[in-house]
mmCIF file of C-alpha atoms in Angstrom:
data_model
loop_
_atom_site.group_PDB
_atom_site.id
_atom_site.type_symbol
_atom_site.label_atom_id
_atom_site.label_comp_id
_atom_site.label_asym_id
_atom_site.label_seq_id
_atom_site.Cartn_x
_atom_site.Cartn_y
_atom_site.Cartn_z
ATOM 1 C CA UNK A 1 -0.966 20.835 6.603
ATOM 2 C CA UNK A 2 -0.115 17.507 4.915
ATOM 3 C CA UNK A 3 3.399 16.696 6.185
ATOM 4 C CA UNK A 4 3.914 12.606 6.167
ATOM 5 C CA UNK A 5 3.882 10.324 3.619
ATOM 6 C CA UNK A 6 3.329 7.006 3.775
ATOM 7 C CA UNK A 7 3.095 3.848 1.562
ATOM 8 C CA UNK A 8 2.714 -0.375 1.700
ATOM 9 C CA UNK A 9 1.886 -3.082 0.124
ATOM 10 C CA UNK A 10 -1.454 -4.715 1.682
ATOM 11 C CA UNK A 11 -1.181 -8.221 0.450
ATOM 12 C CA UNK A 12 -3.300 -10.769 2.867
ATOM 13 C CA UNK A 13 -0.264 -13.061 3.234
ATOM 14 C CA UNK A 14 1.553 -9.740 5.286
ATOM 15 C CA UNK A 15 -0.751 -10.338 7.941
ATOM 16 C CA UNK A 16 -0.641 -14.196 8.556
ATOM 17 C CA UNK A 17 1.878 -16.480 9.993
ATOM 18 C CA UNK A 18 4.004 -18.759 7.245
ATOM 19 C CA UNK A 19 1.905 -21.830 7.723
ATOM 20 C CA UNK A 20 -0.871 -20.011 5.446
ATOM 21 C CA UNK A 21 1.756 -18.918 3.246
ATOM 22 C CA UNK A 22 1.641 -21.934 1.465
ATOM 23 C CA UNK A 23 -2.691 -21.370 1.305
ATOM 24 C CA UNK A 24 -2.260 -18.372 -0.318
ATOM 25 C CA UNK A 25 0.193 -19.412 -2.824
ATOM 26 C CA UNK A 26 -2.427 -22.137 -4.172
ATOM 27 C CA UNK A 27 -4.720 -19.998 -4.729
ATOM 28 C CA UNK A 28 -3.427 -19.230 -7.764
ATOM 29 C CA UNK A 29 -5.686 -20.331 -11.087
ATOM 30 C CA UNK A 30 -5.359 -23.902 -11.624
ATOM 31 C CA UNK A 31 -3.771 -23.431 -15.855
ATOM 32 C CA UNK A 32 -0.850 -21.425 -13.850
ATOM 33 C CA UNK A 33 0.264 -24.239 -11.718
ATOM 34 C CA UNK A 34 2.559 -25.522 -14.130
ATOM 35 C CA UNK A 35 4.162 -22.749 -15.196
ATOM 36 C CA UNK A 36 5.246 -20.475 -12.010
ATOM 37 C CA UNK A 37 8.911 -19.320 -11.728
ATOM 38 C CA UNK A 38 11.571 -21.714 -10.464
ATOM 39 C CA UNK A 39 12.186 -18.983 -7.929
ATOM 40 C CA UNK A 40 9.131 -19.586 -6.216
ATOM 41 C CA UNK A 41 10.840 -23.225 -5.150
ATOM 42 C CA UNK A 42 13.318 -21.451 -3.158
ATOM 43 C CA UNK A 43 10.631 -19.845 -0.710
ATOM 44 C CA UNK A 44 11.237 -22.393 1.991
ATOM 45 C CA UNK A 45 9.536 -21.936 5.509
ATOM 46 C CA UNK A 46 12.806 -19.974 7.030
ATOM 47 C CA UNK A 47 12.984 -18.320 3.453
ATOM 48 C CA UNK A 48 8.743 -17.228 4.361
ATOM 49 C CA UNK A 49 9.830 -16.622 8.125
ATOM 50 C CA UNK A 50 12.937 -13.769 7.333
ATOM 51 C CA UNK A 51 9.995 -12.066 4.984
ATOM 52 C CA UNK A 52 7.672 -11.747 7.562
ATOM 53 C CA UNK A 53 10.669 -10.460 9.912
ATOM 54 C CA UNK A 54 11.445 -8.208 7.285
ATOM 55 C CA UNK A 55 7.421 -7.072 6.809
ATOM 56 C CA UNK A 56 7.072 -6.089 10.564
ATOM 57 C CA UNK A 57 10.487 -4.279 10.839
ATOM 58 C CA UNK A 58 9.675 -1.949 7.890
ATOM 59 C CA UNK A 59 6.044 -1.473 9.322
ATOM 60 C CA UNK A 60 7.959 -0.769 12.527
ATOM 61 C CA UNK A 61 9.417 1.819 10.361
ATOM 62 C CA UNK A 62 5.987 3.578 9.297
ATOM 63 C CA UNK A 63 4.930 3.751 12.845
ATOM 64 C CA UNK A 64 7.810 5.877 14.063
ATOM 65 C CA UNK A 65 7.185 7.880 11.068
ATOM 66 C CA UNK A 66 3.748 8.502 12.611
ATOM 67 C CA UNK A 67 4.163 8.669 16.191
ATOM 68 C CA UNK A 68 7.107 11.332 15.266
ATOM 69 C CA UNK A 69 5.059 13.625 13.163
ATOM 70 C CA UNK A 70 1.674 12.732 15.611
ATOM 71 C CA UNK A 71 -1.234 13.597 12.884
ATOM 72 C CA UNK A 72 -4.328 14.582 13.570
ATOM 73 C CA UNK A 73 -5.566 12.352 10.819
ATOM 74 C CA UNK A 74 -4.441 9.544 8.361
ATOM 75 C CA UNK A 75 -5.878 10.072 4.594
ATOM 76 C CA UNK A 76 -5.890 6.255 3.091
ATOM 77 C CA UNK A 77 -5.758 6.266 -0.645
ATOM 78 C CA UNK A 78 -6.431 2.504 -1.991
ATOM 79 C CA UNK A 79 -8.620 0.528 -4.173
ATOM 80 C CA UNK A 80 -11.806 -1.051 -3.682
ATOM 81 C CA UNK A 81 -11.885 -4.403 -5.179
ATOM 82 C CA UNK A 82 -15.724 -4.855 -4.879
ATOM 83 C CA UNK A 83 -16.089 -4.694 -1.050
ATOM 84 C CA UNK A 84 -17.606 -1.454 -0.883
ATOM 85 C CA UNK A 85 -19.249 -1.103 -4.552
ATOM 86 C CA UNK A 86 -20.302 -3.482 -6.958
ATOM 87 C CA UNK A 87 -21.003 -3.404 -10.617
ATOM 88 C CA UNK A 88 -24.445 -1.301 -10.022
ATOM 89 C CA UNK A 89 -22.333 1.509 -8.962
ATOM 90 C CA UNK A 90 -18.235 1.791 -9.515
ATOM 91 C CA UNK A 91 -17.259 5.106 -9.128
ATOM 92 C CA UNK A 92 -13.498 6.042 -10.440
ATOM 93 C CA UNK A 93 -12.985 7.562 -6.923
ATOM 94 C CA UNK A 94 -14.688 7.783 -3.816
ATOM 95 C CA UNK A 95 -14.560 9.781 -0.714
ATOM 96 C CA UNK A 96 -15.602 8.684 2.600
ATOM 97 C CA UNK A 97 -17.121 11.601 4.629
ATOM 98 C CA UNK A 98 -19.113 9.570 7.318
ATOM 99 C CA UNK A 99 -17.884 9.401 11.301
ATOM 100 C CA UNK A 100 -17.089 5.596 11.125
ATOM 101 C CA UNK A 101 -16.323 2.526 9.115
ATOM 102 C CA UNK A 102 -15.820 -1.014 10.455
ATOM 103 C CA UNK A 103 -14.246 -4.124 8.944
ATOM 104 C CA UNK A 104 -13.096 -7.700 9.553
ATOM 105 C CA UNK A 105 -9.903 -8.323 11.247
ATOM 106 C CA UNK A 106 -8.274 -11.444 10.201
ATOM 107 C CA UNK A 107 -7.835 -11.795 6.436
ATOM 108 C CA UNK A 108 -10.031 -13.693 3.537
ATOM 109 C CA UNK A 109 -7.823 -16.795 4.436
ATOM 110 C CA UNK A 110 -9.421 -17.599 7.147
ATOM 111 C CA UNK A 111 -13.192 -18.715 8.079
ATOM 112 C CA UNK A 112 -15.651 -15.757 8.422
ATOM 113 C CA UNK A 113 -16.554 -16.906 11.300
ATOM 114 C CA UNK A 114 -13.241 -16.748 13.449
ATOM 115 C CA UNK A 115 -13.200 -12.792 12.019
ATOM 116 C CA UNK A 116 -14.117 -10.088 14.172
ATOM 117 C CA UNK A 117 -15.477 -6.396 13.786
ATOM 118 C CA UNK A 118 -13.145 -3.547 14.279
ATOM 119 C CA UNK A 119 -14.172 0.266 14.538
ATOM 120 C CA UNK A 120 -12.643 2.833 12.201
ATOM 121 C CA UNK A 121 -12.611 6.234 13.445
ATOM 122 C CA UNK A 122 -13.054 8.598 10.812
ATOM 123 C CA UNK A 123 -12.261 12.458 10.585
ATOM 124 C CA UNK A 124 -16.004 13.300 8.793
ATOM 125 C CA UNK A 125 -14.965 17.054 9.144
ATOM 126 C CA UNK A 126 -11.430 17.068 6.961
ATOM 127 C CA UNK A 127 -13.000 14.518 4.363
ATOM 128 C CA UNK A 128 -15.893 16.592 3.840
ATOM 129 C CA UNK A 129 -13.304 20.185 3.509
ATOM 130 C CA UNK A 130 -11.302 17.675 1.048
ATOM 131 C CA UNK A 131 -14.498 16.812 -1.218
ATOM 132 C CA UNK A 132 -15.186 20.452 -1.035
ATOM 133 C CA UNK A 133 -11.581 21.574 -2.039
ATOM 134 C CA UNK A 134 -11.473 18.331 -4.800
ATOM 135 C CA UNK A 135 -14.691 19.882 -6.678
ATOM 136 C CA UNK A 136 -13.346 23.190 -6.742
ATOM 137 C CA UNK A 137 -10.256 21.625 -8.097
ATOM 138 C CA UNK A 138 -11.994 19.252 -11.005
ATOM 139 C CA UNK A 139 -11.894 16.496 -9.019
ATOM 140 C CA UNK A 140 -15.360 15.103 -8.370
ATOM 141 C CA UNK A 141 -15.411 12.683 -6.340
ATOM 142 C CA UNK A 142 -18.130 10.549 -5.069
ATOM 143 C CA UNK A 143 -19.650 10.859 -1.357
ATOM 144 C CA UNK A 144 -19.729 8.431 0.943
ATOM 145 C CA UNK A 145 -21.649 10.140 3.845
ATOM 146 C CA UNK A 146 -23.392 6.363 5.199
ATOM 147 C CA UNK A 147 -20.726 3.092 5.369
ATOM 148 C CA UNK A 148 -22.986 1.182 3.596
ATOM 149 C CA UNK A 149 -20.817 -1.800 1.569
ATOM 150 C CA UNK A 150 -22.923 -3.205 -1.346
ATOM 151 C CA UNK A 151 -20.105 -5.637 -2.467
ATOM 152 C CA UNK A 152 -19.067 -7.761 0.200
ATOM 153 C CA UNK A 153 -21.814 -6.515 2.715
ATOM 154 C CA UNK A 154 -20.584 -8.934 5.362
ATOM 155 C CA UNK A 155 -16.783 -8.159 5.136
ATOM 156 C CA UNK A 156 -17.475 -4.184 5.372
ATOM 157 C CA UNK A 157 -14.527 -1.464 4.402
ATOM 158 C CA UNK A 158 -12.131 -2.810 1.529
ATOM 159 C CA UNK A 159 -9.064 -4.564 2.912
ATOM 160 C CA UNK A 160 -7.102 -1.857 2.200
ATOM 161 C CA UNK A 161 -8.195 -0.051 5.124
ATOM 162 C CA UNK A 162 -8.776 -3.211 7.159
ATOM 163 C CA UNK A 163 -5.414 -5.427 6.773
ATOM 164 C CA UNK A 164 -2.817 -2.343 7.088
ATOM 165 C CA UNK A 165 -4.513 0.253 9.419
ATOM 166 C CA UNK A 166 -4.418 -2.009 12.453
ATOM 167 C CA UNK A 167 -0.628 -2.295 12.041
ATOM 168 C CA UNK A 168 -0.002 1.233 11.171
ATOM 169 C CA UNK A 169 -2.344 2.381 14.356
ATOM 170 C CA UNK A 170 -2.797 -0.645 16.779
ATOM 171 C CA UNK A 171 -4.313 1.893 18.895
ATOM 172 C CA UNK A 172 -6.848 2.840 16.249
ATOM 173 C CA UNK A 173 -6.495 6.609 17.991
ATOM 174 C CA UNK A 174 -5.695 8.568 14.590
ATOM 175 C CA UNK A 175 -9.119 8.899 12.814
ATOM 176 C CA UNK A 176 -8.855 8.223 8.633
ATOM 177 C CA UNK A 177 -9.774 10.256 5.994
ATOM 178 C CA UNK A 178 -10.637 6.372 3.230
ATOM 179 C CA UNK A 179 -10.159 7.577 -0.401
ATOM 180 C CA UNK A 180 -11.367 4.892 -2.681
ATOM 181 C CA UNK A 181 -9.912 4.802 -6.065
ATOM 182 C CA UNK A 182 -10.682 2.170 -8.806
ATOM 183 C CA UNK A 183 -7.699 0.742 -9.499
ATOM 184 C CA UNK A 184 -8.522 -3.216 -10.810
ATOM 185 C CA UNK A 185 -12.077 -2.587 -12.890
ATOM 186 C CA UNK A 186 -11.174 -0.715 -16.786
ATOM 187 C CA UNK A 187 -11.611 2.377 -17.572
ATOM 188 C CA UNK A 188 -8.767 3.040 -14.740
ATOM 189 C CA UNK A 189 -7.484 6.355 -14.132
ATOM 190 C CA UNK A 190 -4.442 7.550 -15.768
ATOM 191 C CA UNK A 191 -1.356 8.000 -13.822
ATOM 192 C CA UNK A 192 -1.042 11.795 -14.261
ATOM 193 C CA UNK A 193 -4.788 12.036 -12.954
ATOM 194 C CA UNK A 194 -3.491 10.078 -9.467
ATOM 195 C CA UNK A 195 -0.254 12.241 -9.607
ATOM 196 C CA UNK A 196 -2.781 15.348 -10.100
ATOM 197 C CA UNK A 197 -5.212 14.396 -7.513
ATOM 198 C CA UNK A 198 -2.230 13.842 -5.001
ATOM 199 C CA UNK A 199 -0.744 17.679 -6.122
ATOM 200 C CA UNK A 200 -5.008 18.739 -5.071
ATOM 201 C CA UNK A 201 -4.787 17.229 -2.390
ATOM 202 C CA UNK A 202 -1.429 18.727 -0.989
ATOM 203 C CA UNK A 203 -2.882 22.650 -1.643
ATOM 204 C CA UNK A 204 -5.953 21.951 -0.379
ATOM 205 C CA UNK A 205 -4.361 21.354 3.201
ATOM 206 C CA UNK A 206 -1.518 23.642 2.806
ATOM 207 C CA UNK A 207 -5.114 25.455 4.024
ATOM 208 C CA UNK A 208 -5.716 23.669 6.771
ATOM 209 C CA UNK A 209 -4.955 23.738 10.724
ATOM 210 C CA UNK A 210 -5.069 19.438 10.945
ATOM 211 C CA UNK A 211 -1.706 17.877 11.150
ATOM 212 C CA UNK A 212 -2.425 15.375 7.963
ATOM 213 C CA UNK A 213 -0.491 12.020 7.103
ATOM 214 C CA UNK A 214 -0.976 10.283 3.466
ATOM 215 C CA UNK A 215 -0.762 6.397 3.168
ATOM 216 C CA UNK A 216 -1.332 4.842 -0.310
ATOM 217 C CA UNK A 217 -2.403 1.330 0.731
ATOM 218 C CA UNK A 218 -1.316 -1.657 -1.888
ATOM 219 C CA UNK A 219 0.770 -2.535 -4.763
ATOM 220 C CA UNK A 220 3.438 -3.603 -6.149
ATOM 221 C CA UNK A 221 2.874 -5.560 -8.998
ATOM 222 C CA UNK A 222 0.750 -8.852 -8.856
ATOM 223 C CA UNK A 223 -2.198 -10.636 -10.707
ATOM 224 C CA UNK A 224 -3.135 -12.706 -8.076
ATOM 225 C CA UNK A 225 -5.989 -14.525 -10.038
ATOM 226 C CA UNK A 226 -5.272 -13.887 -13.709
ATOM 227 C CA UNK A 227 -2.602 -15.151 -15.940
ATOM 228 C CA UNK A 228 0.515 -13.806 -14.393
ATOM 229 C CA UNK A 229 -0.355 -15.119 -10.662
ATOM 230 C CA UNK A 230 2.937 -16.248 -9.143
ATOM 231 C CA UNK A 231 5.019 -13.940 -11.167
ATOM 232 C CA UNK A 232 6.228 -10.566 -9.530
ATOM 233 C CA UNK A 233 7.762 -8.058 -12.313
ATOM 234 C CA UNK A 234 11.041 -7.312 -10.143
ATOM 235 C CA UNK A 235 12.517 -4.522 -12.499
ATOM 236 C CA UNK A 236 9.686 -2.691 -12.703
ATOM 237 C CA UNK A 237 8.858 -2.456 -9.295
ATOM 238 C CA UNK A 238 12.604 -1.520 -8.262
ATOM 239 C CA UNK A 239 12.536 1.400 -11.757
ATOM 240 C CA UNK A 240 9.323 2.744 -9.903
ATOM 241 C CA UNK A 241 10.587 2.553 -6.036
ATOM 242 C CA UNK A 242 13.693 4.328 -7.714
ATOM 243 C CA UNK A 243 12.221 7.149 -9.514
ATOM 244 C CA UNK A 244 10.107 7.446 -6.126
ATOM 245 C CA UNK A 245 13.827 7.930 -4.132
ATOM 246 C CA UNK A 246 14.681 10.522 -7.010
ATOM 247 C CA UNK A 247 11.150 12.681 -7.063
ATOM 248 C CA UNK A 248 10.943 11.912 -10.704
ATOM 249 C CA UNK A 249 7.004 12.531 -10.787
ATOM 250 C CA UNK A 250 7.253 13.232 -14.857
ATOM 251 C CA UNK A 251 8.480 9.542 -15.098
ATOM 252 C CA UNK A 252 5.850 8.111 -13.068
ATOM 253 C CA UNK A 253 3.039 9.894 -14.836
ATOM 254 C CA UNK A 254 3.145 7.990 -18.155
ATOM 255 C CA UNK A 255 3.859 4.498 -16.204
ATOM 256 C CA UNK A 256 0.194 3.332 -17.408
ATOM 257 C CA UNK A 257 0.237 5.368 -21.216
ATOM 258 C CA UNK A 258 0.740 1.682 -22.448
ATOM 259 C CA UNK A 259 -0.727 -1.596 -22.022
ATOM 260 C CA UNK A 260 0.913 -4.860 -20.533
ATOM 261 C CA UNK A 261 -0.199 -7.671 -19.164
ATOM 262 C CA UNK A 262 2.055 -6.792 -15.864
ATOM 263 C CA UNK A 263 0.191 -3.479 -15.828
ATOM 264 C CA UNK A 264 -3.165 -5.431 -15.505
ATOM 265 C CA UNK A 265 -4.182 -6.913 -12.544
ATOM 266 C CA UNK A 266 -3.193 -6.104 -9.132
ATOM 267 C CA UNK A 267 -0.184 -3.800 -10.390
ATOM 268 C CA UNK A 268 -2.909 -1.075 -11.129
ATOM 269 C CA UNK A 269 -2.615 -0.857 -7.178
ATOM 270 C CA UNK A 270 0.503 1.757 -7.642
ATOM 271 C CA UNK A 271 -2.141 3.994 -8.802
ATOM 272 C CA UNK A 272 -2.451 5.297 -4.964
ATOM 273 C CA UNK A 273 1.801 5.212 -4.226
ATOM 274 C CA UNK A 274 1.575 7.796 -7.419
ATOM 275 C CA UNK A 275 -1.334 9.672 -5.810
ATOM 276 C CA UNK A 276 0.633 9.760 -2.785
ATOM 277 C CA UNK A 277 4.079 10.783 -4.899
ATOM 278 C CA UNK A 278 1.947 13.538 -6.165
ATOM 279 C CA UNK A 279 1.270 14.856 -2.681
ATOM 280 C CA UNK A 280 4.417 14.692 -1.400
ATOM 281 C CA UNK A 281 6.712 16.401 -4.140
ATOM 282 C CA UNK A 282 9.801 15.027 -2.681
ATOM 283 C CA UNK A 283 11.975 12.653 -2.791
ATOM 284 C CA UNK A 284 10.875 8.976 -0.765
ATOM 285 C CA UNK A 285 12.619 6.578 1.561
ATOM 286 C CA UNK A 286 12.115 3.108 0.613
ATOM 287 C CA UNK A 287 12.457 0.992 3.307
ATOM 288 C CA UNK A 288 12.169 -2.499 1.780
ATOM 289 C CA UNK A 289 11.291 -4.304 -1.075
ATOM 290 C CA UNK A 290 10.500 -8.563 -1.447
ATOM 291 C CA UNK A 291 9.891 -10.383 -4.154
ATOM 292 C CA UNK A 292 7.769 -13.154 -2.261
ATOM 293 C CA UNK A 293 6.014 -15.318 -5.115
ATOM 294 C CA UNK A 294 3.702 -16.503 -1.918
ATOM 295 C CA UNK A 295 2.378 -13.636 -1.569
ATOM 296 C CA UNK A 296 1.515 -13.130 -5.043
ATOM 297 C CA UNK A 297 3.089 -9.908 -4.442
ATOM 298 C CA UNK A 298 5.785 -7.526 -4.789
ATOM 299 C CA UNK A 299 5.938 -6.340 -1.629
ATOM 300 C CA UNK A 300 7.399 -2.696 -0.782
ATOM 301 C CA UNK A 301 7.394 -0.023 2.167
ATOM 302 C CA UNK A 302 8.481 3.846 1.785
ATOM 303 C CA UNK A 303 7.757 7.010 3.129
ATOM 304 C CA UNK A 304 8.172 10.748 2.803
ATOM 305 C CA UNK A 305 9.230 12.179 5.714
ATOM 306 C CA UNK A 306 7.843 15.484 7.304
ATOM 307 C CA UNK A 307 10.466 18.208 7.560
ATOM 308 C CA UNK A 308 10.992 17.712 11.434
ATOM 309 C CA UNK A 309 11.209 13.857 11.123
ATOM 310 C CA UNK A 310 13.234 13.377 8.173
ATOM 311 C CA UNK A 311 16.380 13.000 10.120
ATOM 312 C CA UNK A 312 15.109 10.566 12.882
ATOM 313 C CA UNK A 313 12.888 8.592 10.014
ATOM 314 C CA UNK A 314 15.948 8.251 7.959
ATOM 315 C CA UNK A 315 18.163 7.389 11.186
ATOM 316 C CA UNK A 316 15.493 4.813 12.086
ATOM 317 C CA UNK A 317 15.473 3.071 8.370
ATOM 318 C CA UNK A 318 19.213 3.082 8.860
ATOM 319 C CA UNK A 319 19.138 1.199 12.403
ATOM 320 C CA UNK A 320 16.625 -1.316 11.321
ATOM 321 C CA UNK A 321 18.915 -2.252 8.363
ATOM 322 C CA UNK A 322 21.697 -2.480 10.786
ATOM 323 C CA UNK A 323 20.649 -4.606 12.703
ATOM 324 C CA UNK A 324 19.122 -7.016 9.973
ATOM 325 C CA UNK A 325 23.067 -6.638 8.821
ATOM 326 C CA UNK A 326 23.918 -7.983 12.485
ATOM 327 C CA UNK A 327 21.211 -10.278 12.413
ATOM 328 C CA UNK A 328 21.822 -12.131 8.928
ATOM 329 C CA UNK A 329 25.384 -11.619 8.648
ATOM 330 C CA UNK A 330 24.972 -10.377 5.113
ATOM 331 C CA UNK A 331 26.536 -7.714 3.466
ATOM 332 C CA UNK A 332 24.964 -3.893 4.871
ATOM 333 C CA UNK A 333 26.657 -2.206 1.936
ATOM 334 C CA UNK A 334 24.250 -4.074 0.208
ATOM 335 C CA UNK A 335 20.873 -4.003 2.387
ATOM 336 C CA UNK A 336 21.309 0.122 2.360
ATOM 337 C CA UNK A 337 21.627 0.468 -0.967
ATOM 338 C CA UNK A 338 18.085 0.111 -0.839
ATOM 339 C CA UNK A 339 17.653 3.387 1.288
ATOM 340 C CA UNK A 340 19.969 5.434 -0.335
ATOM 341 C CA UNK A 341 18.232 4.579 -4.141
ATOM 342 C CA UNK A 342 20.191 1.720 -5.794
ATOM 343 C CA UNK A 343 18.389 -0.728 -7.797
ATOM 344 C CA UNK A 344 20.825 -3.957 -6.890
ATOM 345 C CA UNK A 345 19.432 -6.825 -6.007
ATOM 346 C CA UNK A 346 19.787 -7.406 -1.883
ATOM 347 C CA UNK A 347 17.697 -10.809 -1.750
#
């Protein structure tokens, strides 16, 4: 039964201190230096330092999501970004059905070198009933039975396994289901098909005995090397996070039916919160949202809480903003506004 649902942004600032902040923010392309938004100037050090407190409390968040509901297994739905495929072969989406994966710890900010290995446990006998139950479906997705990474051979699994598992399960003792959708490389899937794939995905273990979390892995919108780097598209991000809170999966469906330059890019990441959304069929939790130009990123947390947990999820959302209240001295109204599905602006 699938009966958690979570989702995060996986930007590589998340996961280092707020002296790289500044690294990753110059990593934009060199023609967009002169032209970033004069909010940007405002992200001081303490300005960086109360993000990452916010980052870790709403991961603290996801975890008591997980250690409430205890699944057997964690399905990861995220994109690829050439680590595991490369131009030869780029499939639209990707299973993994293998025992294991490994990545780097550590993030692309630092030197390869001071990276280390880690060890993915992976749940080869769920993935391989999913495939099965996707095919049957219309759904065919590629087979990854050997971890074999052709893009970035020496990095291993895409960073959207690597950077956020670790938090989500510092034990690494729930073993992943990776499902790799392209989500940066045109033709990109349409909306509906991630909101269809996520509906699959939901009846197909409705079937089974495995208690099954979801986790899309990335977004919100960001073009970290392309013309828009720096910028973060605030009212989009808060119209999707709210028709997430409302369970308004018709609305979602047509969000990439147009082009923009915001939709290109990074922002083709929500692709996996929709697949997710699609899953789920109720209404999310959003724990946080930042828009933190040094991370290139608009960063957001949610969930969908299992029928058993939803009260102590929602009661744990509640005390972490209470205490950020406490902490900060600003106004809680305000902060839980951005549980209970307001769009206002809390930064």
């Amino acid at each position: 039964m699938l009966g958690l649902g979570l989702a995060s942004s996986h930007a590589p600032a998340m996961f280092e201190p707020k002296e790289r902040w500044p690294l990753v923010y110059s990593r934009i392309p060199e023609y967009t230096k002169a032209s970033q938004p004069h909010t940007a100037r405002l992200e001081t050090p303490e300005v960086i330092q109360g993000y990452i407190d916010r980052i870790n409390a709403a991961f603290d968040v996801l975890r008591q999501q997980l250690e409430a509901y205890q699944p057997e297994a964690l399905i990861v739905v995220g994109d690829d970004q050439g680590d595991m495929f490369d131009t030869s072969n780029n499939p639209t989406s990707a299973i993994y059905t293998g025992e294991e994966l490994w990545g780097l710890d550590g993030t692309s900010y630092r030197p390869l070198e001071e990276r280390h290995k880690v060890t993915f446990p992976c749940h080869a006998e769920l993935a391989r009933t999913i495939h099965k139950g996707l095919i049957k479906k219309g759904f065919d997705l590629a087979s990854c039975a050997v971890f074999k990474p052709v893009g970035r051979a020496a990095h291993g699994v895409s960073h959207m396994v690597a950077h956020p598992v670790p938090t989500l399960i510092p034990r690494l003792d729930i073993p992943i289901v990776p499902i790799f959708m392209n989500e940066y490389f045109p033709p990109l899937p349409t909306a509906a098909r991630c909101y269809n794939l996520g509906k699959a995905l939901a009846q197909i273990l409705a079937e089974c005995p495995e208690r099954v979390a979801i986790y899309a892995s990335g977004g919100l919108s960001h073009d970290p090397s392309g013309p828009r780097a720096g910028w973060i598209d605030e009212p989009l991000d808060r119209w999707f996070l709210e028709r997430l809170e409302r369970n308004d999966g018709e609305a979602i469906q047509h969000l990439f039916t147009f082009d923009s330059d915001t939709l290109r890019g990074g922002t083709g990441e929500i692709r996996a919160w929709i697949t997710v959304a699609g899953a789920m069929q109720r209404r999310a939790t959003v724990v946080d949202y930042i828009r933190a130009h040094h991370s290139k990123v608009g960063l957001a947390f949610a969930y969908w809480p299992g029928v058993e947990t939803a009260e102590t999820g929602r009661a744990a959302a509640e005390a972490m903003m209470q205490e950020r209240d406490e902490e900060t001295g600003e106004d809680g109204a305000t902060l839980r506004l951005q549980i209970a599905g307001s769009s206002q602006e809390s930064e």
